[in-house]
Every structure is written in structure tokens, then in C-alpha cells.
C-alpha positions as a printed Julia matrix, in Angstrom:
205×3 Matrix{Float64}:
 68.61  103.17  197.03
 70.35  101.44  194.14
 68.19  100.58  191.16
 67.23   96.93  191.11
 68.45   94.7   188.32
 67.81   91.11  187.32
 71.55   90.88  186.49
 70.91   88.47  183.65
 72.83   88.41  180.38
 69.6    88.55  178.41
 68.19   91.37  176.26
 64.71   90.9   177.7
 65.97   91.08  181.28
 68.03   94.17  180.52
 65.03   95.81  178.87
 62.84   95.1   181.9
 65.57   96.57  184.11
 64.8    99.87  182.36
 61.06   99.77  181.64
 59.7    97.1   183.99
 59.03   99.29  187.02
 55.4   100.01  187.95
 53.88  102.93  185.97
 56.81  103.2   183.53
 55.07  101.77  180.46
 52.0   103.87  181.21
 54.2   106.95  181.17
 55.5   105.87  177.77
 51.92  105.33  176.58
 50.98  108.89  177.54
 54.05  110.36  175.84
 53.37  108.42  172.63
 50.45  110.79  172.08
 52.75  113.79  172.41
 54.86  115.86  174.82
 53.25  116.41  178.22
 53.79  118.7   181.17
 54.27  117.24  184.62
 50.78  118.32  185.71
 49.2   116.64  182.68
 51.0   113.39  183.43
 49.98  113.59  187.1
 46.35  114.05  186.1
 46.46  111.17  183.64
 48.28  108.77  185.98
 45.82  109.1   188.81
 46.97  107.23  191.9
 50.66  107.34  191.06
 51.67  110.17  193.35
 53.84  113.13  192.35
 56.97  111.91  194.14
 56.89  108.58  192.33
 56.14  110.35  189.04
 59.23  112.52  189.55
 61.32  109.42  190.26
 60.09  107.61  187.15
 60.72  110.64  184.96
 64.26  110.9   186.33
 64.82  107.19  185.64
 63.57  107.5   182.05
 65.65  110.63  181.52
 68.77  108.88  182.84
 68.08  105.92  180.55
 67.8   108.25  177.55
 64.15  107.43  176.84
 62.76  110.93  177.46
 63.97  114.52  177.3
 62.81  117.81  178.74
 61.66  120.54  176.38
 61.1   124.19  177.22
 57.61  125.59  176.69
 56.09  129.04  177.11
 56.26  130.71  180.48
 59.52  129.1   181.52
 57.88  125.72  182.09
 58.91  122.51  180.4
 57.37  119.35  179.02
 58.56  115.77  178.65
 58.89  114.05  175.29
 60.13  110.67  174.08
 63.53  110.43  172.47
 64.22  108.15  169.51
 64.9   105.23  171.87
 61.68  105.97  173.75
 59.68  106.1   170.53
 61.19  102.73  169.58
 59.04  101.22  172.35
 55.85  102.01  170.41
 55.51   98.62  168.66
 55.78   96.85  172.02
 53.19   99.16  173.6
 50.78   98.67  170.7
 51.25   94.9   170.86
 50.43   94.93  174.59
 47.31   97.0   173.88
 46.15   94.44  171.32
 46.89   91.6   173.74
 44.94   93.34  176.49
 41.92   93.87  174.26
 41.77   90.17  173.41
 43.1    88.41  176.5
 43.12   90.99  179.28
 40.56   91.26  182.11
 37.41   93.32  181.67
 37.24   96.95  182.76
 35.74   97.43  186.2
 33.22  100.12  187.26
 35.03  103.18  188.54
 38.27  102.49  186.66
 40.04  105.71  185.7
 40.06  106.54  181.98
 41.51  109.29  179.81
 40.01  109.67  176.36
 43.39  110.47  174.78
 44.51  106.92  175.67
 42.07  105.8   172.97
 44.28  107.43  170.35
 46.96  104.89  171.23
 44.43  102.05  171.34
 43.01  103.0   167.95
 46.51  103.15  166.49
 47.09   99.63  167.84
 44.0    98.45  165.96
 44.97   99.97  162.61
 44.98   97.46  159.75
 47.05   98.68  156.75
 45.53   96.11  154.41
 42.05   97.43  155.23
 43.13  101.04  154.76
 44.55  100.45  151.29
 45.6   103.77  149.76
 43.48  105.82  152.18
 44.9   109.25  152.97
 43.0   111.31  155.52
 43.3   113.39  158.66
 40.68  113.26  161.41
 40.12  115.74  164.22
 38.36  114.58  167.39
 36.8   117.63  168.99
 34.82  117.35  172.21
 34.99  118.42  175.84
 36.7   115.09  176.62
 39.16  114.92  173.71
 41.0   117.37  171.5
 43.22  115.15  169.41
 43.87  114.01  165.87
 44.84  111.03  163.75
 46.44  110.97  160.32
 46.52  108.01  157.93
 49.03  108.31  155.11
 50.83  105.66  153.03
 49.65  102.8   155.24
 50.84  104.39  158.49
 49.17  106.26  161.35
 50.29  109.29  163.31
 48.48  110.76  166.32
 48.64  113.87  168.47
 46.86  116.2   170.84
 45.36  119.59  170.08
 44.03  120.92  166.81
 45.28  119.77  163.41
 45.24  122.29  160.61
 42.62  121.66  157.88
 41.46  118.13  158.82
 39.45  116.15  156.3
 37.0   114.99  158.98
 35.93  116.56  162.26
 34.3   114.28  164.83
 32.2   115.99  167.47
 32.8   113.26  170.02
 35.3   110.8   171.42
 36.8   107.72  169.81
 34.69  105.47  172.03
 31.53  107.3   171.01
 32.43  106.96  167.33
 33.29  103.26  167.34
 31.21  101.8   170.17
 28.59  104.42  171.01
 24.85  104.1   170.58
 24.53  106.95  168.06
 25.15  106.43  164.35
 28.65  107.5   163.38
 27.35  110.06  160.88
 25.61  111.94  163.68
 28.99  112.69  165.25
 30.4   114.04  161.98
 30.8   117.81  162.4
 32.61  118.34  159.08
 33.56  116.16  156.12
 32.1   113.51  153.84
 30.18  110.6   155.47
 31.65  108.21  152.9
 35.16  109.26  153.93
 34.19  108.63  157.54
 33.14  105.08  156.71
 36.43  104.47  154.88
 38.31  105.74  157.91
 36.43  103.49  160.3
 36.95  100.42  158.08
 40.72  100.82  158.52
 40.51   99.44  162.08
 39.74   96.03  163.53
 38.27   96.56  166.98
 39.34   93.09  168.07
 42.7    92.62  166.45
């Protein structure tokens, strides 16, 4: 089946021709956190179906937005190319829009805690961070990921970061919206540094 197109001489229409299919932007969201294997994407994108996931990955590969990378054991992962990474500002803007104007979450909705790394990056406020320089490790059964603030910019990733300034024994949601005091989740680091880190974000941007 030929790929559908709006066939409009418009940059927005041409962009949507590439990224407007169902699930595509969610795939980009997952890969913004870091390279993923097929099985990891299938687990994150619950309800998508493996055949459709394969199709979307092929489409993104053909469009030059992702690339395959070899990993140990002869397997491979998928990662964003430069043109795929260029979608990040649009993804973050949509996250901010959804937090302010989008519908409420419903009971039983699927959630992956690593998605909150992208959401937190969307809520970063450089003017509130000032000259803050810090790296934060989130370490729990639900989330092994990190965030780095440096020179007014944020980077994120999965796994363990070497020598983090702060280690949080919980998820992002538990830190920012949980019932327990933030300091109780601090497994390593200075509580004052934790407060400075948290002030760098506006939860309702």
C-alpha cells in the first residue's frame, strides 16, 4: 500500500506526511530518552502491536529519522538521527500543551516512568536554574535514569550515570508530586542541592 500524503505544498503538511501517523510521535518520545531495542519499544508502546511497530520503524528509517545500531549479542537498537533529534522541541512543546490543556489521565492508563524524563525536560526553566550545574540519578525498581543540567540546558538518559551529584531513591513523580518529603527520597547528595534542582522546573509551564 502506498504511503498516504496530503499532497500540499506546505511545510506543515509535508512534516505530517512523515510524522503524523498514529504512534509515530510516541516512538520519537521514547527514543529521545535514548536508544532502545525492539522489545523495549514494544513494552513501552503497549497496544501498538509488533507488526505495526515494525512498519513504523521502517517508515522512520526510510525517512532518515532513526538508525539501527549494533549492540552486544548480535542484536541491535534504534536511535534517533540528527533529523530525528531535531523533533525534540516540538515534542516538548506538545508535552507542555498537554499538561495545561490536555484531558486528564484516566484510571488504568498505561504509564512508563522513563516518559517522565521527557516531561521533566519539557518543564525545565533556564531562568530558574541560573548557573546550576548538577547531575541527578533516579534509582528505583521503576526507573533507572538520569538528568544533567549544565549551562542552562538539560540532557537525559537511561541507566546509571557515573558519579552523580544527587541520587534519588524513587521516581520523578514521587519526587515532585508524591506524598513524602523530597529529602526522604534523597539516597545521596546535599538536600540544599536537591532543592535547587527542583526549583529549576515549573510543573505547570
